[in-house]
Amino acid sequence: MSILVIAEHDNATLKGATLNTVTAASKIGGDVVVLVAGSNCGAAAEAAAQIAGVSKVLVADNAAYEYQLAENMGELIAEIGKNYTHILASATTAGKDFLPRAAALLDVNMLSEVIGVESADTFTRPIYAGNAIATVQSSDAIKVMTVRGTAFDAAADGGSATVEALDTAKNAGISAFVGEELAKSDRPELTAAKIVISGGRGMQNGDNFEMLYKVADKLGAAVGASRAAVDAGFVPNDMQVGQTGKIVAPDLYVAVGISGAIQHLAGMKDSKVIVAINKDEEAPIFQVADYGLVADLFDAVPELDNAL
């Protein structure tokens, strides 16, 4: 068996989710090959070559892949992937964008959000917002899947894979990169943080999130939010944690003013320790919390801040 892992990177460094995806690939068994597609992405390719368990790194260095546009990536992956038994990518916004296109071009099904490997053709994935786990078997010649990084440990360093340059350049010509706005923050990135503090509708407005920012800065934590808080306009949507937001599994997750709808729980219930602060003692969040504090957050959070 031969497995192709699509690396996620910023052309200079690999994203941590790639390491988790390599671990998932190694559980399938067989040669693990990593595809790094980008522009001036040599540094990312060298980093991929040092991942333990990787036998080869393929580098598609072309301006068409600078921003990993899904239309271009889909064609590239389909062209290269036809020679592999499995194609894996992280279940991130990027992976969920380009991999379904590649699967369609290969005329195979796609498995999303895989959290377990039973065998080379059988995998587990959450359904019903994580309330049930489905075991699915694929009979396709090429298994295409996105992998939920929080379900797998990160692969270690220590590899010495060969690096091979590709001269394949796929430009679909139907989309173009216009621009991006990057949120700058000294806090860690939400999906990579070891501590996450999230606020919900109970925060009442965006200004009150300042309380959480103060605590987060003292703990070196990232700040997240429930969909209710995002929909209400309290904070931007890149802070959303949940089924339709970011999936996190930090060492410590603190939920402040979050009732705990199943869609939110699906995005954070794998956290090592969960702390909930809510004045409603019947809130569903307390069913998954390791520690629960029934209190008004406007009293509890300042007290926590002062104690820290």
PDB file of C-alpha atoms in Angstrom:
ATOM      1  CA  MET A   1       0.000   0.000   0.000  1.00  0.00           C
ATOM      2  CA  SER A   2       1.096   3.551  -0.678  1.00  0.00           C
ATOM      3  CA  ILE A   3      -0.357   6.540   1.140  1.00  0.00           C
ATOM      4  CA  LEU A   4      -0.256  10.167   0.002  1.00  0.00           C
ATOM      5  CA  VAL A   5      -0.512  12.821   2.727  1.00  0.00           C
ATOM      6  CA  ILE A   6      -1.226  16.379   1.624  1.00  0.00           C
ATOM      7  CA  ALA A   7       0.861  18.754   3.731  1.00  0.00           C
ATOM      8  CA  GLU A   8      -0.672  21.912   5.113  1.00  0.00           C
ATOM      9  CA  HIS A   9       1.802  24.784   5.322  1.00  0.00           C
ATOM     10  CA  ASP A  10       2.400  28.490   4.780  1.00  0.00           C
ATOM     11  CA  ASN A  11       5.224  27.897   2.257  1.00  0.00           C
ATOM     12  CA  ALA A  12       7.798  28.319   5.039  1.00  0.00           C
ATOM     13  CA  THR A  13       6.678  26.060   7.871  1.00  0.00           C
ATOM     14  CA  LEU A  14       4.448  23.017   8.237  1.00  0.00           C
ATOM     15  CA  LYS A  15       1.185  23.316  10.139  1.00  0.00           C
ATOM     16  CA  GLY A  16       0.956  21.011  13.155  1.00  0.00           C
ATOM     17  CA  ALA A  17      -2.085  19.229  11.709  1.00  0.00           C
ATOM     18  CA  THR A  18       0.167  17.640   9.086  1.00  0.00           C
ATOM     19  CA  LEU A  19       2.011  15.732  11.814  1.00  0.00           C
ATOM     20  CA  ASN A  20      -1.266  14.297  13.133  1.00  0.00           C
ATOM     21  CA  THR A  21      -2.268  13.257   9.619  1.00  0.00           C
ATOM     22  CA  VAL A  22       1.045  11.425   9.127  1.00  0.00           C
ATOM     23  CA  THR A  23       0.339   9.472  12.329  1.00  0.00           C
ATOM     24  CA  ALA A  24      -3.056   8.447  10.945  1.00  0.00           C
ATOM     25  CA  ALA A  25      -1.379   7.365   7.706  1.00  0.00           C
ATOM     26  CA  SER A  26       1.170   5.250   9.561  1.00  0.00           C
ATOM     27  CA  LYS A  27      -1.651   3.379  11.309  1.00  0.00           C
ATOM     28  CA  ILE A  28      -2.960   2.288   7.901  1.00  0.00           C
ATOM     29  CA  GLY A  29       0.415   0.733   7.056  1.00  0.00           C
ATOM     30  CA  GLY A  30       2.563   1.049   3.956  1.00  0.00           C
ATOM     31  CA  ASP A  31       4.778   3.726   2.470  1.00  0.00           C
ATOM     32  CA  VAL A  32       3.872   7.247   3.529  1.00  0.00           C
ATOM     33  CA  VAL A  33       4.587   9.958   0.960  1.00  0.00           C
ATOM     34  CA  VAL A  34       3.992  13.644   1.699  1.00  0.00           C
ATOM     35  CA  LEU A  35       2.996  16.118  -1.020  1.00  0.00           C
ATOM     36  CA  VAL A  36       4.086  19.719  -0.427  1.00  0.00           C
ATOM     37  CA  ALA A  37       2.443  22.011  -2.986  1.00  0.00           C
ATOM     38  CA  GLY A  38       3.229  25.706  -2.800  1.00  0.00           C
ATOM     39  CA  SER A  39       5.461  28.478  -4.074  1.00  0.00           C
ATOM     40  CA  ASN A  40       9.031  28.818  -2.793  1.00  0.00           C
ATOM     41  CA  CYS A  41       8.108  26.075  -0.353  1.00  0.00           C
ATOM     42  CA  GLY A  42      11.511  24.425  -0.026  1.00  0.00           C
ATOM     43  CA  ALA A  43      11.681  25.044   3.722  1.00  0.00           C
ATOM     44  CA  ALA A  44       8.326  23.346   4.274  1.00  0.00           C
ATOM     45  CA  ALA A  45       9.465  20.397   2.159  1.00  0.00           C
ATOM     46  CA  GLU A  46      12.652  20.013   4.210  1.00  0.00           C
ATOM     47  CA  ALA A  47      10.573  20.033   7.401  1.00  0.00           C
ATOM     48  CA  ALA A  48       8.307  17.342   5.954  1.00  0.00           C
ATOM     49  CA  ALA A  49      11.360  15.191   5.126  1.00  0.00           C
ATOM     50  CA  GLN A  50      12.297  15.154   8.810  1.00  0.00           C
ATOM     51  CA  ILE A  51       8.991  13.640   9.958  1.00  0.00           C
ATOM     52  CA  ALA A  52       9.481  10.108  11.275  1.00  0.00           C
ATOM     53  CA  GLY A  53       7.778   7.478   9.140  1.00  0.00           C
ATOM     54  CA  VAL A  54       7.786   9.461   5.899  1.00  0.00           C
ATOM     55  CA  SER A  55       9.587   7.690   3.037  1.00  0.00           C
ATOM     56  CA  LYS A  56       9.434  10.412   0.385  1.00  0.00           C
ATOM     57  CA  VAL A  57       8.439  14.059  -0.037  1.00  0.00           C
ATOM     58  CA  LEU A  58       7.044  15.257  -3.354  1.00  0.00           C
ATOM     59  CA  VAL A  59       7.409  18.986  -3.991  1.00  0.00           C
ATOM     60  CA  ALA A  60       5.193  20.834  -6.451  1.00  0.00           C
ATOM     61  CA  ASP A  61       6.747  24.298  -6.397  1.00  0.00           C
ATOM     62  CA  ASN A  62       4.781  26.594  -8.671  1.00  0.00           C
ATOM     63  CA  ALA A  63       3.052  29.965  -8.449  1.00  0.00           C
ATOM     64  CA  ALA A  64      -0.259  28.193  -9.109  1.00  0.00           C
ATOM     65  CA  TYR A  65      -0.062  26.616  -5.640  1.00  0.00           C
ATOM     66  CA  GLU A  66       1.105  29.644  -3.648  1.00  0.00           C
ATOM     67  CA  TYR A  67      -2.238  30.029  -1.879  1.00  0.00           C
ATOM     68  CA  GLN A  68      -3.352  26.387  -2.275  1.00  0.00           C
ATOM     69  CA  LEU A  69      -6.459  27.330  -4.246  1.00  0.00           C
ATOM     70  CA  ALA A  70      -8.827  24.384  -4.121  1.00  0.00           C
ATOM     71  CA  GLU A  71      -9.410  24.260  -7.884  1.00  0.00           C
ATOM     72  CA  ASN A  72      -5.694  23.961  -8.638  1.00  0.00           C
ATOM     73  CA  MET A  73      -4.937  21.669  -5.710  1.00  0.00           C
ATOM     74  CA  GLY A  74      -7.799  19.340  -6.597  1.00  0.00           C
ATOM     75  CA  GLU A  75      -6.449  18.753 -10.092  1.00  0.00           C
ATOM     76  CA  LEU A  76      -2.899  18.244  -8.822  1.00  0.00           C
ATOM     77  CA  ILE A  77      -3.934  15.752  -6.135  1.00  0.00           C
ATOM     78  CA  ALA A  78      -6.118  13.810  -8.559  1.00  0.00           C
ATOM     79  CA  GLU A  79      -3.248  13.575 -11.062  1.00  0.00           C
ATOM     80  CA  ILE A  80      -0.684  12.385  -8.515  1.00  0.00           C
ATOM     81  CA  GLY A  81      -3.080  10.470  -6.270  1.00  0.00           C
ATOM     82  CA  LYS A  82      -4.191   7.963  -8.913  1.00  0.00           C
ATOM     83  CA  ASN A  83      -0.997   6.013  -8.181  1.00  0.00           C
ATOM     84  CA  TYR A  84      -1.791   5.643  -4.449  1.00  0.00           C
ATOM     85  CA  THR A  85      -4.165   3.491  -2.411  1.00  0.00           C
ATOM     86  CA  HIS A  86      -4.953   6.207   0.144  1.00  0.00           C
ATOM     87  CA  ILE A  87      -4.999  10.011   0.070  1.00  0.00           C
ATOM     88  CA  LEU A  88      -5.162  11.852   3.406  1.00  0.00           C
ATOM     89  CA  ALA A  89      -5.436  15.507   4.369  1.00  0.00           C
ATOM     90  CA  SER A  90      -6.180  17.355   7.602  1.00  0.00           C
ATOM     91  CA  ALA A  91      -9.831  18.075   8.386  1.00  0.00           C
ATOM     92  CA  THR A  92      -9.152  21.817   8.309  1.00  0.00           C
ATOM     93  CA  THR A  93     -10.783  24.490   6.184  1.00  0.00           C
ATOM     94  CA  ALA A  94      -8.096  23.918   3.539  1.00  0.00           C
ATOM     95  CA  GLY A  95      -8.328  20.120   3.525  1.00  0.00           C
ATOM     96  CA  LYS A  96     -12.120  20.197   3.428  1.00  0.00           C
ATOM     97  CA  ASP A  97     -11.904  22.575   0.479  1.00  0.00           C
ATOM     98  CA  PHE A  98      -9.569  20.807  -1.946  1.00  0.00           C
ATOM     99  CA  LEU A  99      -9.887  17.113  -1.075  1.00  0.00           C
ATOM    100  CA  PRO A 100     -13.566  16.639  -2.078  1.00  0.00           C
ATOM    101  CA  ARG A 101     -12.664  18.099  -5.481  1.00  0.00           C
ATOM    102  CA  ALA A 102      -9.847  15.578  -5.874  1.00  0.00           C
ATOM    103  CA  ALA A 103     -12.169  12.727  -4.872  1.00  0.00           C
ATOM    104  CA  ALA A 104     -14.720  13.831  -7.452  1.00  0.00           C
ATOM    105  CA  LEU A 105     -12.080  13.942 -10.189  1.00  0.00           C
ATOM    106  CA  LEU A 106     -10.962  10.430  -9.178  1.00  0.00           C
ATOM    107  CA  ASP A 107     -14.636   9.324  -9.145  1.00  0.00           C
ATOM    108  CA  VAL A 108     -14.442   7.896  -5.616  1.00  0.00           C
ATOM    109  CA  ASN A 109     -16.232   8.593  -2.343  1.00  0.00           C
ATOM    110  CA  MET A 110     -14.675  10.731   0.353  1.00  0.00           C
ATOM    111  CA  LEU A 111     -14.623  10.016   4.077  1.00  0.00           C
ATOM    112  CA  SER A 112     -14.590  13.095   6.300  1.00  0.00           C
ATOM    113  CA  GLU A 113     -13.426  13.694   9.871  1.00  0.00           C
ATOM    114  CA  VAL A 114     -11.852  10.234  10.346  1.00  0.00           C
ATOM    115  CA  ILE A 115     -10.911   9.684  14.003  1.00  0.00           C
ATOM    116  CA  GLY A 116      -9.804   6.039  13.967  1.00  0.00           C
ATOM    117  CA  VAL A 117      -8.192   3.431  11.716  1.00  0.00           C
ATOM    118  CA  GLU A 118      -9.559  -0.110  12.075  1.00  0.00           C
ATOM    119  CA  SER A 119      -7.839  -1.522   8.985  1.00  0.00           C
ATOM    120  CA  ALA A 120      -6.723  -0.444   5.521  1.00  0.00           C
ATOM    121  CA  ASP A 121     -10.324  -0.101   4.353  1.00  0.00           C
ATOM    122  CA  THR A 122     -12.274   0.431   7.593  1.00  0.00           C
ATOM    123  CA  PHE A 123     -12.358   3.657   9.561  1.00  0.00           C
ATOM    124  CA  THR A 124     -14.353   5.397  12.299  1.00  0.00           C
ATOM    125  CA  ARG A 125     -15.845   8.877  12.146  1.00  0.00           C
ATOM    126  CA  PRO A 126     -18.282  10.868  14.316  1.00  0.00           C
ATOM    127  CA  ILE A 127     -21.895  11.396  13.233  1.00  0.00           C
ATOM    128  CA  TYR A 128     -24.844  13.266  14.762  1.00  0.00           C
ATOM    129  CA  ALA A 129     -22.584  16.024  16.107  1.00  0.00           C
ATOM    130  CA  GLY A 130     -20.360  13.455  17.775  1.00  0.00           C
ATOM    131  CA  ASN A 131     -23.151  11.665  19.625  1.00  0.00           C
ATOM    132  CA  ALA A 132     -22.395   8.435  17.755  1.00  0.00           C
ATOM    133  CA  ILE A 133     -19.353   6.929  16.092  1.00  0.00           C
ATOM    134  CA  ALA A 134     -19.836   5.272  12.717  1.00  0.00           C
ATOM    135  CA  THR A 135     -17.575   2.487  11.493  1.00  0.00           C
ATOM    136  CA  VAL A 136     -17.394   2.721   7.711  1.00  0.00           C
ATOM    137  CA  GLN A 137     -15.782   0.439   5.149  1.00  0.00           C
ATOM    138  CA  SER A 138     -14.709   1.691   1.737  1.00  0.00           C
ATOM    139  CA  SER A 139     -14.526  -0.536  -1.335  1.00  0.00           C
ATOM    140  CA  ASP A 140     -13.046   2.203  -3.528  1.00  0.00           C
ATOM    141  CA  ALA A 141      -9.689   1.481  -5.119  1.00  0.00           C
ATOM    142  CA  ILE A 142      -8.437   4.799  -3.727  1.00  0.00           C
ATOM    143  CA  LYS A 143      -9.500   5.800  -0.226  1.00  0.00           C
ATOM    144  CA  VAL A 144      -9.737   9.580   0.104  1.00  0.00           C
ATOM    145  CA  MET A 145     -10.259  11.034   3.576  1.00  0.00           C
ATOM    146  CA  THR A 146      -9.819  14.026   5.830  1.00  0.00           C
ATOM    147  CA  VAL A 147      -8.426  13.288   9.290  1.00  0.00           C
ATOM    148  CA  ARG A 148      -9.395  15.017  12.530  1.00  0.00           C
ATOM    149  CA  GLY A 149      -6.051  15.967  14.013  1.00  0.00           C
ATOM    150  CA  THR A 150      -7.219  15.981  17.621  1.00  0.00           C
ATOM    151  CA  ALA A 151      -7.788  12.206  17.412  1.00  0.00           C
ATOM    152  CA  PHE A 152      -4.154  11.359  16.612  1.00  0.00           C
ATOM    153  CA  ASP A 153      -0.845  12.182  18.268  1.00  0.00           C
ATOM    154  CA  ALA A 154       1.635  14.309  16.345  1.00  0.00           C
ATOM    155  CA  ALA A 155       4.322  12.379  14.488  1.00  0.00           C
ATOM    156  CA  ALA A 156       7.840  12.764  15.856  1.00  0.00           C
ATOM    157  CA  ASP A 157      10.932  14.173  14.173  1.00  0.00           C
ATOM    158  CA  GLY A 158      13.905  12.067  13.190  1.00  0.00           C
ATOM    159  CA  GLY A 159      13.032  11.108   9.634  1.00  0.00           C
ATOM    160  CA  SER A 160      15.293  11.393   6.609  1.00  0.00           C
ATOM    161  CA  ALA A 161      12.984  11.104   3.617  1.00  0.00           C
ATOM    162  CA  THR A 162      14.123  11.780   0.076  1.00  0.00           C
ATOM    163  CA  VAL A 163      12.826  14.957  -1.567  1.00  0.00           C
ATOM    164  CA  GLU A 164      11.657  14.771  -5.176  1.00  0.00           C
ATOM    165  CA  ALA A 165      10.686  17.787  -7.257  1.00  0.00           C
ATOM    166  CA  LEU A 166       7.666  17.548  -9.548  1.00  0.00           C
ATOM    167  CA  ASP A 167       7.284  19.455 -12.790  1.00  0.00           C
ATOM    168  CA  THR A 168       3.487  19.133 -12.706  1.00  0.00           C
ATOM    169  CA  ALA A 169       1.687  22.487 -12.775  1.00  0.00           C
ATOM    170  CA  LYS A 170      -2.106  22.423 -12.714  1.00  0.00           C
ATOM    171  CA  ASN A 171      -3.800  25.778 -13.084  1.00  0.00           C
ATOM    172  CA  ALA A 172      -7.534  25.406 -13.572  1.00  0.00           C
ATOM    173  CA  GLY A 173      -7.788  29.087 -14.452  1.00  0.00           C
ATOM    174  CA  ILE A 174     -11.231  29.445 -12.878  1.00  0.00           C
ATOM    175  CA  SER A 175     -10.271  31.106  -9.600  1.00  0.00           C
ATOM    176  CA  ALA A 176      -7.757  33.673  -8.421  1.00  0.00           C
ATOM    177  CA  PHE A 177      -6.438  34.774  -5.050  1.00  0.00           C
ATOM    178  CA  VAL A 178      -7.750  38.239  -4.201  1.00  0.00           C
ATOM    179  CA  GLY A 179      -6.476  38.940  -0.704  1.00  0.00           C
ATOM    180  CA  GLU A 180      -6.548  37.989   2.937  1.00  0.00           C
ATOM    181  CA  GLU A 181      -6.857  39.682   6.293  1.00  0.00           C
ATOM    182  CA  LEU A 182      -4.752  38.107   8.985  1.00  0.00           C
ATOM    183  CA  ALA A 183      -5.772  38.508  12.616  1.00  0.00           C
ATOM    184  CA  LYS A 184      -2.631  39.375  14.562  1.00  0.00           C
ATOM    185  CA  SER A 185      -2.423  38.274  18.165  1.00  0.00           C
ATOM    186  CA  ASP A 186       0.254  37.457  20.708  1.00  0.00           C
ATOM    187  CA  ARG A 187      -1.951  34.632  21.967  1.00  0.00           C
ATOM    188  CA  PRO A 188      -1.438  31.100  20.632  1.00  0.00           C
ATOM    189  CA  GLU A 189      -3.444  29.876  17.655  1.00  0.00           C
ATOM    190  CA  LEU A 190      -6.751  28.374  18.748  1.00  0.00           C
ATOM    191  CA  THR A 191      -6.305  24.816  17.432  1.00  0.00           C
ATOM    192  CA  ALA A 192      -2.702  24.566  18.697  1.00  0.00           C
ATOM    193  CA  ALA A 193      -3.127  26.093  22.187  1.00  0.00           C
ATOM    194  CA  LYS A 194      -2.691  23.973  25.313  1.00  0.00           C
ATOM    195  CA  ILE A 195      -5.237  26.139  27.162  1.00  0.00           C
ATOM    196  CA  VAL A 196      -8.406  27.571  25.633  1.00  0.00           C
ATOM    197  CA  ILE A 197     -10.905  29.925  27.291  1.00  0.00           C
ATOM    198  CA  SER A 198     -14.191  30.289  25.441  1.00  0.00           C
ATOM    199  CA  GLY A 199     -17.107  32.628  25.974  1.00  0.00           C
ATOM    200  CA  GLY A 200     -20.743  32.151  25.019  1.00  0.00           C
ATOM    201  CA  ARG A 201     -23.972  34.079  24.775  1.00  0.00           C
ATOM    202  CA  GLY A 202     -23.746  34.704  28.516  1.00  0.00           C
ATOM    203  CA  MET A 203     -20.951  37.223  27.872  1.00  0.00           C
ATOM    204  CA  GLN A 204     -23.763  39.573  26.694  1.00  0.00           C
ATOM    205  CA  ASN A 205     -21.572  41.652  24.374  1.00  0.00           C
ATOM    206  CA  GLY A 206     -18.178  41.797  22.715  1.00  0.00           C
ATOM    207  CA  ASP A 207     -16.726  44.288  25.195  1.00  0.00           C
ATOM    208  CA  ASN A 208     -17.155  41.793  28.023  1.00  0.00           C
ATOM    209  CA  PHE A 209     -14.781  39.386  26.253  1.00  0.00           C
ATOM    210  CA  GLU A 210     -12.048  41.696  27.544  1.00  0.00           C
ATOM    211  CA  MET A 211     -12.419  39.825  30.861  1.00  0.00           C
ATOM    212  CA  LEU A 212     -11.507  36.584  29.130  1.00  0.00           C
ATOM    213  CA  TYR A 213      -8.591  38.193  27.287  1.00  0.00           C
ATOM    214  CA  LYS A 214      -7.059  39.296  30.593  1.00  0.00           C
ATOM    215  CA  VAL A 215      -7.274  35.796  32.066  1.00  0.00           C
ATOM    216  CA  ALA A 216      -6.028  34.234  28.828  1.00  0.00           C
ATOM    217  CA  ASP A 217      -2.958  36.490  28.752  1.00  0.00           C
ATOM    218  CA  LYS A 218      -2.034  35.414  32.275  1.00  0.00           C
ATOM    219  CA  LEU A 219      -2.398  31.721  31.366  1.00  0.00           C
ATOM    220  CA  GLY A 220      -0.871  31.916  27.897  1.00  0.00           C
ATOM    221  CA  ALA A 221      -4.199  30.723  26.540  1.00  0.00           C
ATOM    222  CA  ALA A 222      -6.150  31.150  23.313  1.00  0.00           C
ATOM    223  CA  VAL A 223      -9.648  32.630  23.369  1.00  0.00           C
ATOM    224  CA  GLY A 224     -12.573  30.946  21.622  1.00  0.00           C
ATOM    225  CA  ALA A 225     -16.312  31.388  21.443  1.00  0.00           C
ATOM    226  CA  SER A 226     -19.532  29.501  20.912  1.00  0.00           C
ATOM    227  CA  ARG A 227     -21.532  29.891  17.727  1.00  0.00           C
ATOM    228  CA  ALA A 228     -24.156  31.869  19.643  1.00  0.00           C
ATOM    229  CA  ALA A 229     -21.538  34.466  20.581  1.00  0.00           C
ATOM    230  CA  VAL A 230     -20.237  34.619  17.012  1.00  0.00           C
ATOM    231  CA  ASP A 231     -23.712  34.876  15.474  1.00  0.00           C
ATOM    232  CA  ALA A 232     -24.541  37.673  17.907  1.00  0.00           C
ATOM    233  CA  GLY A 233     -21.550  39.612  16.597  1.00  0.00           C
ATOM    234  CA  PHE A 234     -19.617  39.573  19.876  1.00  0.00           C
ATOM    235  CA  VAL A 235     -16.413  38.228  18.260  1.00  0.00           C
ATOM    236  CA  PRO A 236     -15.180  37.287  14.746  1.00  0.00           C
ATOM    237  CA  ASN A 237     -16.027  33.847  13.354  1.00  0.00           C
ATOM    238  CA  ASP A 238     -12.413  32.639  13.364  1.00  0.00           C
ATOM    239  CA  MET A 239     -12.830  32.267  17.141  1.00  0.00           C
ATOM    240  CA  GLN A 240     -15.745  29.818  16.842  1.00  0.00           C
ATOM    241  CA  VAL A 241     -15.328  26.407  18.461  1.00  0.00           C
ATOM    242  CA  GLY A 242     -17.744  23.650  17.542  1.00  0.00           C
ATOM    243  CA  GLN A 243     -19.088  21.385  14.842  1.00  0.00           C
ATOM    244  CA  THR A 244     -19.190  24.236  12.316  1.00  0.00           C
ATOM    245  CA  GLY A 245     -16.141  25.967  13.771  1.00  0.00           C
ATOM    246  CA  LYS A 246     -12.753  24.762  14.965  1.00  0.00           C
ATOM    247  CA  ILE A 247     -12.167  21.410  16.645  1.00  0.00           C
ATOM    248  CA  VAL A 248      -9.901  21.757  19.682  1.00  0.00           C
ATOM    249  CA  ALA A 249      -8.527  19.336  22.263  1.00  0.00           C
ATOM    250  CA  PRO A 250      -6.323  21.349  24.637  1.00  0.00           C
ATOM    251  CA  ASP A 251      -5.012  20.229  28.028  1.00  0.00           C
ATOM    252  CA  LEU A 252      -7.449  22.677  29.648  1.00  0.00           C
ATOM    253  CA  TYR A 253     -10.702  24.071  28.232  1.00  0.00           C
ATOM    254  CA  VAL A 254     -12.598  26.716  30.204  1.00  0.00           C
ATOM    255  CA  ALA A 255     -16.173  27.369  29.055  1.00  0.00           C
ATOM    256  CA  VAL A 256     -17.573  30.658  30.338  1.00  0.00           C
ATOM    257  CA  GLY A 257     -21.257  31.457  29.881  1.00  0.00           C
ATOM    258  CA  ILE A 258     -21.695  28.574  27.421  1.00  0.00           C
ATOM    259  CA  SER A 259     -24.769  26.401  27.851  1.00  0.00           C
ATOM    260  CA  GLY A 260     -23.254  23.475  25.956  1.00  0.00           C
ATOM    261  CA  ALA A 261     -25.282  22.730  22.822  1.00  0.00           C
ATOM    262  CA  ILE A 262     -24.214  19.456  21.216  1.00  0.00           C
ATOM    263  CA  GLN A 263     -22.752  21.365  18.278  1.00  0.00           C
ATOM    264  CA  HIS A 264     -20.340  23.144  20.627  1.00  0.00           C
ATOM    265  CA  LEU A 265     -19.536  19.989  22.584  1.00  0.00           C
ATOM    266  CA  ALA A 266     -18.576  18.269  19.315  1.00  0.00           C
ATOM    267  CA  GLY A 267     -15.737  20.769  18.965  1.00  0.00           C
ATOM    268  CA  MET A 268     -14.193  20.543  22.442  1.00  0.00           C
ATOM    269  CA  LYS A 269     -15.282  17.422  24.319  1.00  0.00           C
ATOM    270  CA  ASP A 270     -11.939  15.685  23.664  1.00  0.00           C
ATOM    271  CA  SER A 271     -10.168  18.272  25.838  1.00  0.00           C
ATOM    272  CA  LYS A 272      -8.143  16.718  28.651  1.00  0.00           C
ATOM    273  CA  VAL A 273      -9.742  18.808  31.428  1.00  0.00           C
ATOM    274  CA  ILE A 274     -12.958  20.821  31.009  1.00  0.00           C
ATOM    275  CA  VAL A 275     -13.983  23.611  33.392  1.00  0.00           C
ATOM    276  CA  ALA A 276     -17.423  25.215  33.097  1.00  0.00           C
ATOM    277  CA  ILE A 277     -18.655  28.486  34.619  1.00  0.00           C
ATOM    278  CA  ASN A 278     -22.400  29.045  34.251  1.00  0.00           C
ATOM    279  CA  LYS A 279     -25.139  30.379  36.508  1.00  0.00           C
ATOM    280  CA  ASP A 280     -27.605  27.751  35.216  1.00  0.00           C
ATOM    281  CA  GLU A 281     -26.907  24.565  37.147  1.00  0.00           C
ATOM    282  CA  GLU A 282     -28.934  22.593  34.576  1.00  0.00           C
ATOM    283  CA  ALA A 283     -26.760  23.698  31.648  1.00  0.00           C
ATOM    284  CA  PRO A 284     -25.703  20.711  29.484  1.00  0.00           C
ATOM    285  CA  ILE A 285     -22.056  21.831  29.652  1.00  0.00           C
ATOM    286  CA  PHE A 286     -21.879  20.484  33.203  1.00  0.00           C
ATOM    287  CA  GLN A 287     -22.502  16.950  31.911  1.00  0.00           C
ATOM    288  CA  VAL A 288     -19.097  16.894  30.213  1.00  0.00           C
ATOM    289  CA  ALA A 289     -17.200  19.204  32.588  1.00  0.00           C
ATOM    290  CA  ASP A 290     -14.583  17.812  34.970  1.00  0.00           C
ATOM    291  CA  TYR A 291     -15.053  20.873  37.171  1.00  0.00           C
ATOM    292  CA  GLY A 292     -18.185  22.999  37.277  1.00  0.00           C
ATOM    293  CA  LEU A 293     -18.757  26.344  38.965  1.00  0.00           C
ATOM    294  CA  VAL A 294     -22.373  27.489  39.281  1.00  0.00           C
ATOM    295  CA  ALA A 295     -21.909  31.230  39.495  1.00  0.00           C
ATOM    296  CA  ASP A 296     -22.455  34.510  37.701  1.00  0.00           C
ATOM    297  CA  LEU A 297     -19.532  34.839  35.306  1.00  0.00           C
ATOM    298  CA  PHE A 298     -19.360  38.584  35.959  1.00  0.00           C
ATOM    299  CA  ASP A 299     -18.421  37.730  39.560  1.00  0.00           C
ATOM    300  CA  ALA A 300     -16.400  34.574  38.950  1.00  0.00           C
ATOM    301  CA  VAL A 301     -14.147  35.694  36.096  1.00  0.00           C
ATOM    302  CA  PRO A 302     -12.857  38.875  37.827  1.00  0.00           C
ATOM    303  CA  GLU A 303     -12.217  36.796  40.962  1.00  0.00           C
ATOM    304  CA  LEU A 304     -10.276  34.296  38.860  1.00  0.00           C
ATOM    305  CA  ASP A 305      -8.328  37.133  37.281  1.00  0.00           C
ATOM    306  CA  ASN A 306      -7.429  38.585  40.669  1.00  0.00           C
ATOM    307  CA  ALA A 307      -6.419  35.170  42.020  1.00  0.00           C
ATOM    308  CA  LEU A 308      -4.087  34.604  39.073  1.00  0.00           C
TER     309      LEU A 308
END
